[in-house]
């Protein structure tokens, strides 16, 4: 039995019972919600600032009762003690939780009915007796025994973790990577976990190391801390960071002297575990993979620009003019310039906002180049962006991951079948929504492009940059090395009302106009009020008599936290739009009918970060999500952490997509994220209607703030030959 004290300071109450089900657990393991079944008092909802225990575990909780404004009476656990299930009920729930292969709810009932509270001891010590249970033959028994043997090893890992102050919920992930060597690695090299085990970061690995007696100022700990800090920095979009900033942040986080950090940092650079570049009077530190990605991207772009096969046309401008006559299309001057440039340059960049005719230019490029007998590939970073591109051009388009034939790997790392040894077979490759591509994906793409191939990059440079590290599109334009055309004239306005005009107004620093039905602003006195209005609006838009479906209405939010943040809005919207029902299956906080999003690339299943679908099936072992008419994907229970509710999503996650209706809260609590490019990106996701909810001060703040955070990248400098 292990106790975790989580720092609750209110007057303590004590609850005891069996974990009935897991409602929610955050990807970082810092927060969970579960249902507790007590002997006398029935069930209650428990919140915990930590990873969830296992279904079926006996738990003793210390904490206090709280009343949530939306979710009512709950028990907030400050201290949790867990132990293996000992009651018949707990054992049954453990066996039916999916932890043991081949055992579902019905079979778990039969096993417990036959062996009672001794069921687990029997499986461990007298496994041949399993055949006494109806429905269990030789093969099924072997499957259960094999799975339980693994579970025994899992229990050992779990107990080791619990004994060292870490939740046993990580045991399965650790065992999956290291097998029977798990405990040895936990003791000898715990920092490996941060690099190799999904969901375990430096903080957890450091907790394990500390409990195992590792010195605070050990070189291995400081080196791991530096890598962790660089990972945190890259999640903010940076490819590198000034040495002084890295040293200060690492010393503060690790609680060691700055001099000790600098000593280890110098050694890591010397041994090329980290890289450095001296630029503009600063020493910038890179993680190796980002240094290589940036360097190779610059090298390959210059090579492709130089080595492109000549497209044999006597007069490119005349060819474009002839196409205009034949197609009964009149291109604007800048559009004509862009099409001509695509015929004459190895690498070309087209940028422009909504309604400026990028799609018209792409269509004309495809038709002219196709008529010359050239093979053309079209791609985009996300499935939704690729689908939009295909619909707009009438030409097949795929995600960049599919284009590169992404494959799964044991540790979830990027692995592509298409590379420099097996390059893409095309004369011309056109990529749309390039602002969404981070430096790593761009490097993988360019690696697979055969020298001689023409590459056309299209995107809106004023949108938010990629979620990942780098500012690829902006840096390419900033270098002034790659030929480019920027479209500024607005053509598309009648069909979309005022949305396009308002988007350009925002981009120019002007307050949008709220005079039309397609672009409205609803005042809210507080974040709570804004959240309530958004929930009510969604309910009204999806009510009987309206044509909108749950997939047509998308709530966006600048942040994850707060009352109007993504997380809370998702819970509220789920409760309102897909409430619990006695006949509605539910698991891990998901219900049949829920709108969900994939949060990580899964090359085996063929689903990628940002893909949206609806849950169509839930049983004891699997959840099925429909992502499109022809694509249903099955998840096991332990794979559900790759899904999140998608009634609301961050503005970043919405890039590359369009939705008929967009709802966006703008409240002062989100002041950190209120930026012009964020508001511009959100508004440009809407095809038919934009509804802003909040206060005008927040709106003015967002429109006024054009100070985008500097990203530390040197791609432009590398392209320009300055490095």
XYZ file of C-alpha atoms in Angstrom:
723
model
C 0.000 0.000 0.000
C 1.357 3.378 -0.951
C 0.361 6.887 0.071
C 0.622 9.996 -2.095
C 0.204 13.353 -0.384
C -0.892 16.014 -2.830
C -0.934 19.041 -0.587
C -4.576 19.690 0.188
C -4.820 21.891 3.241
C -8.537 22.109 3.956
C -10.224 20.170 6.729
C -9.806 16.514 5.847
C -12.474 13.869 5.271
C -11.756 10.201 4.564
C -13.360 8.003 1.899
C -12.739 4.325 1.171
C -13.897 2.273 -1.759
C -13.163 0.705 -5.120
C -12.313 2.641 -8.272
C -15.397 2.177 -10.444
C -14.375 3.951 -13.666
C -12.010 6.594 -14.974
C -13.821 9.723 -16.186
C -10.841 11.804 -17.292
C -7.083 11.796 -17.056
C -4.878 14.509 -18.561
C -2.129 13.566 -20.999
C 0.537 14.880 -18.629
C -0.786 12.825 -15.698
C -1.282 15.968 -13.586
C -5.058 15.749 -13.188
C -7.686 13.023 -13.205
C -11.338 12.438 -12.430
C -12.729 9.044 -11.450
C -15.827 7.452 -9.935
C -15.501 5.805 -6.547
C -17.844 3.036 -5.389
C -18.215 2.963 -1.587
C -19.728 0.144 0.456
C -22.476 2.126 2.156
C -22.672 5.567 0.532
C -22.938 4.510 -3.145
C -20.844 6.304 -5.809
C -19.200 9.707 -5.922
C -16.978 11.702 -8.275
C -13.371 12.233 -7.185
C -10.897 14.769 -8.573
C -7.180 14.261 -8.082
C -4.152 16.408 -8.911
C -2.281 13.406 -10.228
C -2.647 10.370 -12.471
C -5.683 8.167 -11.933
C -5.466 4.882 -10.016
C -6.420 1.632 -11.763
C -9.987 0.448 -12.172
C -10.739 -2.085 -9.444
C -8.098 -0.820 -7.026
C -9.017 -0.377 -3.374
C -8.304 3.218 -2.407
C -8.342 5.293 0.754
C -8.740 9.010 0.101
C -8.173 12.025 2.299
C -9.434 15.384 1.142
C -12.471 17.609 1.165
C -15.866 18.028 -0.429
C -16.188 20.880 -2.939
C -19.042 22.175 -5.069
C -18.136 22.857 -8.678
C -20.291 25.555 -10.344
C -21.016 23.233 -13.243
C -20.398 19.662 -12.109
C -21.801 19.885 -8.603
C -20.718 18.033 -5.450
C -17.305 16.365 -5.762
C -14.588 14.995 -3.505
C -11.155 16.540 -4.068
C -8.517 14.036 -2.952
C -5.352 15.434 -1.420
C -3.964 12.113 -0.300
C -4.505 8.705 -1.888
C -3.549 5.236 -0.716
C -3.877 2.412 -3.199
C -3.737 -1.358 -2.922
C -4.478 -4.329 -5.134
C -8.182 -5.244 -5.276
C -9.211 -7.621 -2.493
C -13.007 -7.652 -2.664
C -14.904 -9.788 -5.165
C -16.354 -6.633 -6.672
C -12.948 -4.983 -7.044
C -11.396 -8.103 -8.553
C -14.236 -8.375 -11.060
C -13.830 -4.763 -12.107
C -10.054 -5.199 -12.418
C -10.445 -8.315 -14.586
C -13.050 -6.643 -16.824
C -11.103 -3.373 -17.184
C -9.168 -4.597 -20.221
C -5.990 -5.198 -18.208
C -6.124 -8.971 -18.937
C -6.313 -10.073 -22.584
C -9.240 -12.346 -23.363
C -11.291 -11.330 -20.309
C -14.354 -9.166 -20.809
C -17.104 -8.244 -18.371
C -19.048 -11.514 -18.734
C -15.995 -13.727 -18.318
C -14.782 -11.689 -15.336
C -18.150 -12.328 -13.673
C -17.857 -16.080 -14.270
C -14.275 -16.232 -12.933
C -15.204 -14.365 -9.742
C -18.395 -16.405 -9.378
C -16.288 -19.568 -9.419
C -13.302 -18.478 -7.292
C -14.533 -15.430 -5.349
C -11.928 -13.293 -3.536
C -9.252 -15.914 -4.294
C -9.527 -15.440 -8.078
C -6.241 -13.550 -8.506
C -4.294 -15.979 -6.280
C -5.742 -18.881 -8.251
C -4.702 -17.422 -11.621
C -1.219 -16.855 -10.231
C -0.708 -20.141 -8.401
C -3.120 -22.656 -10.000
C -3.724 -21.304 -13.532
C -4.822 -24.723 -14.882
C -8.034 -24.323 -12.867
C -9.195 -21.577 -15.229
C -10.665 -24.329 -17.396
C -13.202 -24.921 -14.622
C -14.902 -21.717 -15.798
C -17.498 -22.050 -18.539
C -16.247 -20.711 -21.871
C -12.541 -21.022 -21.055
C -10.771 -23.640 -23.164
C -7.093 -24.436 -23.611
C -6.282 -21.506 -25.940
C -8.251 -18.936 -23.927
C -6.628 -20.142 -20.696
C -3.156 -19.798 -22.226
C -3.999 -16.276 -23.384
C -5.224 -15.276 -19.907
C -2.242 -16.876 -18.159
C 0.236 -15.177 -20.512
C -1.446 -11.817 -20.018
C -1.622 -12.255 -16.247
C 2.070 -13.180 -16.107
C 2.781 -9.862 -17.761
C 0.421 -8.259 -15.272
C 2.449 -9.804 -12.444
C 5.536 -8.091 -13.807
C 3.450 -4.974 -14.216
C 2.422 -5.233 -10.559
C 6.064 -5.429 -9.549
C 6.807 -2.277 -11.552
C 3.702 -0.607 -10.163
C 4.692 -1.419 -6.592
C 8.239 -0.181 -7.234
C 6.877 3.096 -8.611
C 4.390 3.529 -5.786
C 7.161 2.853 -3.275
C 9.166 5.663 -4.879
C 6.342 8.187 -4.790
C 5.189 7.816 -8.405
C 1.767 6.629 -9.540
C 1.650 3.042 -10.759
C -0.425 4.191 -13.732
C 2.857 4.540 -15.646
C 3.749 0.876 -15.166
C 2.164 -0.386 -18.407
C 3.950 2.207 -20.534
C 7.306 1.399 -18.930
C 6.809 -2.357 -19.299
C 5.860 -1.945 -22.968
C 9.272 -0.401 -23.699
C 11.605 -2.286 -21.352
C 9.823 -5.539 -20.450
C 11.545 -7.530 -17.697
C 14.417 -4.992 -17.593
C 12.064 -2.269 -16.362
C 12.993 -2.246 -12.684
C 16.715 -2.390 -13.483
C 16.410 0.668 -15.754
C 14.277 2.480 -13.191
C 17.080 2.051 -10.678
C 20.149 2.600 -12.884
C 19.076 5.100 -15.563
C 15.711 6.681 -14.739
C 16.279 9.699 -16.990
C 15.988 7.397 -20.022
C 12.271 7.288 -19.328
C 11.869 10.966 -20.192
C 13.264 10.327 -23.685
C 11.789 6.917 -24.426
C 8.460 6.438 -22.616
C 5.377 8.229 -23.872
C 3.763 10.372 -21.178
C 6.763 10.343 -18.824
C 8.658 13.586 -18.800
C 11.661 14.859 -16.959
C 9.683 15.791 -13.829
C 8.477 12.210 -13.265
C 11.872 10.721 -14.131
C 13.501 13.173 -11.734
C 11.108 12.152 -8.951
C 12.090 8.517 -9.498
C 15.799 9.384 -9.548
C 15.540 11.456 -6.382
C 13.721 8.650 -4.553
C 16.439 6.243 -5.733
C 19.154 8.377 -4.140
C 20.544 10.261 -7.137
C 22.576 13.365 -6.256
C 20.934 16.685 -7.025
C 23.983 18.001 -8.881
C 24.938 14.813 -10.737
C 26.088 15.390 -14.316
C 23.489 12.942 -15.648
C 20.682 14.849 -13.928
C 21.882 18.238 -15.187
C 22.307 16.875 -18.741
C 18.768 15.445 -18.626
C 17.522 18.776 -17.265
C 19.129 20.647 -20.172
C 17.463 18.320 -22.681
C 14.148 18.798 -20.912
C 14.510 22.575 -20.962
C 15.249 22.492 -24.701
C 12.147 20.358 -25.210
C 10.078 22.926 -23.313
C 11.619 25.678 -25.410
C 10.851 23.860 -28.675
C 7.223 23.402 -27.609
C 7.063 27.209 -27.651
C 8.127 27.184 -31.298
C 11.858 27.844 -30.858
C 14.558 25.883 -32.657
C 17.305 27.215 -30.395
C 17.793 29.483 -27.388
C 20.548 31.774 -26.085
C 23.002 29.908 -23.892
C 22.505 32.359 -21.019
C 18.722 31.850 -21.027
C 19.100 28.073 -21.119
C 21.606 28.079 -18.258
C 19.483 30.368 -16.080
C 16.279 28.404 -16.650
C 17.962 25.046 -16.077
C 19.738 26.161 -12.903
C 16.487 27.491 -11.489
C 14.499 24.381 -12.370
C 17.127 21.956 -11.095
C 18.012 23.925 -7.975
C 21.758 23.824 -8.692
C 24.466 26.438 -9.219
C 24.607 28.114 -12.636
C 28.322 27.301 -12.836
C 27.525 23.577 -12.560
C 25.005 23.888 -15.401
C 27.529 25.751 -17.586
C 30.131 23.055 -16.966
C 27.780 20.254 -18.065
C 26.505 22.359 -20.982
C 30.061 22.874 -22.266
C 30.637 19.114 -22.091
C 27.365 18.360 -23.922
C 28.338 20.751 -26.726
C 31.884 19.353 -26.916
C 30.560 15.790 -27.267
C 27.902 16.985 -29.787
C 25.009 15.912 -27.627
C 23.981 19.542 -28.073
C 24.946 22.002 -30.824
C 25.718 25.702 -30.808
C 25.816 28.589 -33.293
C 27.333 32.008 -32.590
C 25.120 34.637 -34.224
C 24.365 38.312 -33.560
C 26.601 38.375 -30.509
C 24.835 35.407 -28.894
C 25.653 31.747 -28.510
C 22.516 29.827 -29.456
C 22.073 26.232 -28.265
C 20.247 23.564 -30.291
C 18.969 20.078 -29.632
C 20.737 17.929 -32.289
C 17.593 17.026 -34.249
C 16.561 20.686 -34.629
C 20.057 21.777 -35.651
C 20.106 19.104 -38.336
C 16.531 19.844 -39.454
C 17.278 23.536 -39.913
C 20.602 22.960 -41.664
C 19.283 20.265 -44.021
C 16.166 22.291 -44.882
C 18.284 25.261 -45.953
C 20.732 23.081 -47.916
C 17.978 21.208 -49.748
C 15.972 24.325 -50.646
C 19.063 25.887 -52.210
C 19.838 22.639 -54.046
C 16.296 22.293 -55.410
C 16.311 25.907 -56.528
C 19.543 25.288 -58.433
C 18.842 21.801 -59.831
C 15.214 22.126 -61.029
C 14.557 20.613 -64.461
C 13.798 23.270 -67.039
C 10.162 23.300 -68.144
C 10.486 23.602 -71.916
C 8.183 26.409 -72.911
C 9.177 29.081 -75.379
C 7.369 31.888 -73.606
C 5.922 31.322 -70.112
C 3.922 34.560 -70.143
C 2.387 33.690 -73.514
C 1.496 30.205 -72.265
C -0.335 31.706 -69.286
C -2.148 34.200 -71.532
C -3.275 31.393 -73.833
C -4.593 29.440 -70.859
C -6.601 32.469 -69.702
C -8.293 32.704 -73.122
C -8.950 28.983 -73.294
C -10.325 28.818 -69.714
C -12.242 32.112 -69.898
C -10.407 33.275 -66.793
C -8.815 36.685 -66.322
C -5.982 36.626 -63.815
C -4.924 39.699 -61.870
C -1.405 40.996 -62.440
C 0.008 39.369 -59.285
C -1.795 36.085 -60.014
C -0.354 36.014 -63.543
C 3.100 36.758 -62.137
C 2.743 33.841 -59.707
C 1.748 31.314 -62.381
C 4.603 32.451 -64.641
C 7.083 32.170 -61.761
C 5.932 28.615 -61.034
C 6.949 27.689 -64.596
C 10.410 29.193 -64.350
C 11.712 28.555 -60.796
C 12.773 25.405 -58.997
C 11.252 26.546 -55.715
C 8.524 29.171 -55.523
C 6.435 30.614 -52.666
C 2.881 31.940 -53.018
C 1.366 33.748 -50.048
C -1.815 35.716 -49.452
C -4.822 36.048 -47.186
C -8.359 34.691 -47.653
C -10.181 35.780 -50.795
C -7.010 36.847 -52.624
C -7.226 34.088 -55.218
C -4.588 31.582 -54.083
C -6.838 28.684 -55.095
C -7.374 30.177 -58.572
C -3.607 30.407 -59.003
C -3.102 26.816 -57.844
C -5.803 25.567 -60.253
C -4.211 27.433 -63.148
C -0.765 26.043 -62.241
C -2.146 22.500 -62.187
C -3.907 22.861 -65.540
C -0.995 24.529 -67.330
C 1.659 22.227 -65.909
C -0.552 19.163 -66.434
C -1.098 20.145 -70.087
C 2.694 20.120 -70.487
C 2.649 16.451 -69.480
C 4.120 16.961 -66.023
C 3.233 14.711 -63.090
C 1.898 16.789 -60.184
C 1.521 15.914 -56.493
C -0.636 17.985 -54.130
C -0.339 17.910 -50.347
C -1.085 19.733 -47.099
C -0.048 19.243 -43.446
C -3.453 17.991 -42.207
C -6.172 15.731 -43.537
C -8.727 18.525 -43.423
C -6.458 20.918 -45.333
C -5.717 18.233 -47.933
C -9.423 17.546 -48.384
C -10.129 21.271 -48.867
C -7.333 21.495 -51.436
C -8.658 18.511 -53.393
C -12.200 19.915 -53.412
C -11.016 23.370 -54.509
C -8.763 22.167 -57.335
C -10.451 18.979 -58.502
C -7.059 17.262 -58.214
C -6.229 14.513 -55.669
C -4.428 15.783 -52.562
C -2.999 13.965 -49.541
C -1.453 14.850 -46.230
C 2.299 15.309 -46.173
C 2.494 12.261 -43.886
C 0.637 10.091 -46.423
C 2.688 11.511 -49.266
C 5.830 10.443 -47.401
C 4.245 7.070 -46.479
C 4.598 7.539 -42.753
C 5.219 4.375 -40.766
C 4.883 3.621 -37.086
C 7.860 2.782 -34.886
C 8.301 1.148 -31.507
C 8.916 4.461 -29.747
C 6.460 6.550 -31.746
C 9.231 8.299 -33.690
C 8.806 9.726 -37.170
C 9.690 7.166 -39.830
C 8.905 7.582 -43.515
C 9.189 5.170 -46.426
C 9.861 8.096 -48.763
C 13.310 9.600 -48.299
C 16.454 10.351 -50.317
C 16.801 6.653 -51.182
C 13.142 6.258 -52.222
C 12.183 9.752 -53.380
C 8.782 11.060 -54.410
C 7.959 10.471 -58.064
C 6.737 13.784 -59.444
C 7.804 16.641 -61.662
C 5.990 19.256 -59.570
C 4.915 19.167 -55.908
C 2.504 21.774 -54.558
C 2.070 22.098 -50.787
C -0.711 24.222 -49.296
C -0.994 25.647 -45.757
C 2.783 25.661 -45.383
C 2.536 28.065 -42.421
C 1.452 24.997 -40.426
C 4.583 22.987 -41.207
C 7.290 22.915 -38.576
C 10.966 22.616 -39.396
C 11.140 18.854 -38.740
C 8.283 17.949 -41.098
C 9.664 20.300 -43.759
C 13.050 18.613 -43.520
C 11.500 15.157 -43.959
C 9.513 16.372 -46.946
C 12.469 18.011 -48.685
C 14.640 14.944 -48.076
C 12.193 12.949 -50.210
C 12.166 15.458 -53.095
C 14.336 14.399 -56.029
C 16.653 17.170 -57.279
C 15.116 18.453 -60.497
C 11.578 18.462 -59.065
C 9.771 21.807 -58.898
C 8.402 22.693 -55.455
C 5.621 25.251 -54.971
C 4.899 26.318 -51.388
C 1.574 28.035 -50.649
C 0.324 29.579 -47.415
C -0.828 32.609 -45.481
C 2.187 34.097 -43.716
C -0.053 36.227 -41.474
C -1.611 33.201 -39.791
C -0.274 31.651 -36.627
C 2.991 29.785 -37.112
C 3.216 26.023 -36.733
C 2.540 24.467 -33.347
C 5.940 22.769 -33.577
C 9.379 24.433 -33.719
C 10.317 26.885 -36.437
C 8.639 29.530 -38.573
C 9.351 27.920 -41.933
C 7.176 29.977 -44.271
C 8.037 33.290 -42.605
C 11.760 32.449 -42.588
C 11.803 31.467 -46.269
C 10.203 34.792 -47.175
C 12.463 36.677 -44.772
C 15.571 35.220 -46.424
C 14.595 36.792 -49.788
C 16.459 33.906 -51.461
C 13.442 31.962 -52.776
C 11.266 33.727 -55.423
C 7.834 34.621 -54.076
C 4.617 36.485 -54.868
C 2.262 37.951 -52.280
C -1.406 38.329 -53.293
C -3.158 41.289 -51.689
C -6.167 42.102 -53.901
C -9.430 40.705 -52.474
C -11.688 38.904 -54.949
C -13.846 36.656 -52.777
C -16.312 38.706 -50.797
C -19.833 38.406 -52.180
C -20.161 34.705 -51.480
C -18.904 34.928 -47.929
C -20.487 38.169 -46.792
C -18.264 40.198 -44.515
C -16.010 37.437 -43.144
C -13.203 37.939 -45.666
C -13.373 41.731 -45.432
C -13.317 41.587 -41.634
C -10.376 39.186 -41.652
C -8.357 41.641 -43.714
C -9.490 44.508 -41.484
C -8.195 42.639 -38.421
C -4.915 41.905 -40.195
C -4.561 45.617 -40.913
C -5.188 46.515 -37.259
C -8.806 47.683 -37.657
C -11.811 46.647 -35.583
C -14.107 44.393 -37.621
C -17.607 45.444 -38.613
C -20.549 43.767 -36.869
C -23.252 44.929 -39.248
C -24.057 41.649 -40.946
C -25.585 38.382 -39.761
C -22.488 36.439 -40.691
C -20.203 38.345 -38.299
C -21.535 39.164 -34.837
C -20.314 40.109 -31.377
C -22.191 39.146 -28.208
C -21.122 40.959 -25.029
C -20.404 38.949 -21.873
C -19.851 40.374 -18.383
C -17.397 37.640 -17.339
C -15.592 34.517 -18.511
C -18.271 32.411 -16.853
C -20.998 34.350 -18.668
C -19.171 33.939 -21.997
C -18.878 30.190 -21.437
C -22.575 29.879 -20.629
C -23.510 31.884 -23.739
C -21.353 29.693 -25.953
C -22.969 26.518 -24.612
C -26.451 27.994 -25.142
C -25.569 29.161 -28.656
C -24.284 25.727 -29.635
C -27.468 24.146 -28.318
C -29.601 26.615 -30.303
C -27.569 26.170 -33.513
C -27.890 22.390 -33.274
C -31.553 22.342 -32.255
C -34.260 20.785 -34.371
C -35.148 22.939 -37.347
C -31.562 24.034 -38.003
C -29.477 22.297 -40.618
C -26.189 22.502 -38.715
C -24.593 19.312 -37.346
C -22.111 18.960 -34.529
C -19.330 18.767 -37.137
C -20.393 22.126 -38.652
C -20.169 24.151 -35.435
C -16.703 24.602 -33.993
C -15.843 26.427 -30.786
C -12.309 27.848 -30.753
C -10.469 29.262 -27.763
C -7.142 31.067 -27.348
C -6.228 29.041 -24.241
C -6.710 25.664 -22.590
C -7.360 26.868 -19.027
C -9.951 29.155 -17.450
C -13.752 29.027 -17.727
C -13.566 29.807 -21.452
C -10.582 27.575 -22.065
C -10.675 24.505 -24.284
C -10.730 21.963 -21.439
C -13.645 23.431 -19.479
C -15.664 24.297 -22.586
C -15.322 20.709 -23.800
C -16.715 19.335 -20.557
C -19.595 21.812 -20.595
C -20.410 21.224 -24.240
C -20.301 17.448 -23.810
C -22.714 17.725 -20.897
C -25.082 19.935 -22.919
C -24.853 18.344 -26.367
C -24.226 14.687 -25.510
C -25.377 14.169 -21.905
C -25.032 10.844 -20.085
C -27.839 8.371 -20.525
C -28.554 5.007 -18.967
C -28.429 3.283 -22.358
C -25.366 5.209 -23.591
C -22.019 3.448 -23.296
C -19.218 5.434 -21.680
C -15.518 4.863 -20.991
C -12.712 7.103 -19.710
C -14.910 10.189 -19.998
C -15.956 9.448 -23.601
C -19.518 8.621 -24.740
C -21.005 7.282 -27.924
C -21.711 10.292 -30.125
C -18.864 12.432 -28.745
C -16.911 14.638 -31.130
C -13.231 13.799 -30.594
C -9.814 14.713 -31.952
C -6.651 12.677 -32.397
C -3.822 14.405 -30.498
C -0.785 12.565 -31.842
C 0.326 11.013 -35.092
C -0.426 7.299 -35.315
C 1.119 5.992 -38.485
C -0.117 2.447 -37.917
C -3.759 3.464 -37.681
C -3.389 6.145 -40.344
C -4.720 8.965 -38.135
C -2.826 12.123 -37.369
C -2.684 14.960 -34.896
C -5.723 17.176 -35.453
C -7.988 14.631 -37.202
C -11.600 14.949 -35.970
C -14.270 12.258 -35.795
C -17.216 10.938 -33.778
C -17.376 7.945 -31.465
C -19.711 5.335 -32.959
C -19.077 2.305 -30.733
C -17.948 1.565 -27.180
C -17.612 -1.825 -25.503
C -15.515 -3.269 -22.689
C -12.405 -3.531 -24.843
C -12.672 -1.119 -27.788
C -13.812 2.322 -28.865
C -14.522 2.989 -32.551
C -14.197 6.476 -34.037
C -15.521 7.443 -37.452
C -13.168 9.992 -39.036
C -14.726 10.043 -42.485
C -17.189 8.145 -44.660
C -14.617 5.499 -45.441
C -12.518 5.504 -42.274
C -13.387 3.893 -38.927
C -10.558 3.507 -36.406
C -10.580 1.178 -33.387
C -8.854 2.067 -30.083
C -8.101 -0.115 -27.083
C -8.529 1.363 -23.625
C -4.847 2.163 -23.195
C -4.850 4.011 -26.535
C -7.604 6.431 -25.533
C -5.110 8.997 -24.206
C -4.493 9.796 -27.898
C -8.055 11.184 -28.070
C -9.566 14.324 -26.607
C -12.984 15.925 -26.802
C -13.255 18.292 -29.785
C -16.436 20.296 -29.230
C -13.907 23.045 -28.513
C -10.295 23.254 -29.674
C -7.431 25.719 -29.622
C -7.049 28.180 -32.474
C -3.700 26.570 -33.264
C -5.356 23.184 -33.740
C -7.930 24.660 -36.136
C -5.349 25.742 -38.718
C -5.803 24.230 -42.129
C -9.506 23.636 -41.534
C -12.716 25.428 -42.383
C -16.024 25.158 -40.597
C -19.400 26.618 -41.495
C -19.760 28.270 -38.067
C -17.047 29.469 -35.673
C -17.641 30.592 -32.069
C -14.753 32.313 -30.295
C -14.601 33.651 -26.705
C -12.593 36.844 -26.267
C -12.196 37.559 -22.562
C -9.649 39.388 -20.442
C -8.595 36.171 -18.714
C -6.965 35.202 -22.034
C -4.923 38.415 -22.199
C -1.620 36.557 -22.628
C -2.835 35.027 -25.912
C -4.816 37.967 -27.298
C -2.854 38.646 -30.467
C -3.834 39.900 -33.904
C -2.602 36.832 -35.791
C -4.540 34.534 -33.436
C -7.813 36.422 -33.995
C -7.109 36.593 -37.743
C -6.462 32.842 -37.888
C -9.662 32.056 -35.958
C -11.850 34.276 -38.151
C -10.438 32.829 -41.375
C -11.566 29.324 -40.326
C -15.240 30.268 -40.870
C -17.082 29.760 -44.153
C -20.545 31.071 -43.242
C -20.658 32.679 -39.824
C -18.423 34.059 -37.055
C -19.736 34.665 -33.533
C -17.420 36.420 -31.063
C -18.436 36.292 -27.393
C -16.781 38.372 -24.681
C -15.891 41.951 -23.904
C -14.853 44.694 -26.321
C -11.716 45.515 -24.347
C -10.406 42.014 -25.097
C -11.345 42.444 -28.771
C -9.495 45.776 -28.960
C -6.492 44.223 -27.208
C -6.332 41.373 -29.715
C -6.632 43.634 -32.780
C -4.074 46.101 -31.408
C -1.450 43.540 -30.415
C 0.631 42.777 -33.501
C 3.704 41.910 -31.440
C 4.164 38.273 -32.271
C 6.554 36.434 -30.035
C 9.984 36.112 -31.553
C 10.907 32.573 -32.395
C 14.561 31.710 -32.164
C 15.284 30.235 -35.605
C 18.144 30.714 -38.037
C 16.629 29.199 -41.180
C 16.533 32.569 -42.969
C 20.185 33.226 -42.106
C 21.183 29.751 -43.310
C 19.260 30.209 -46.585
C 20.928 33.569 -47.137
C 24.364 32.015 -46.562
C 25.083 34.099 -43.457
C 25.825 30.988 -41.388
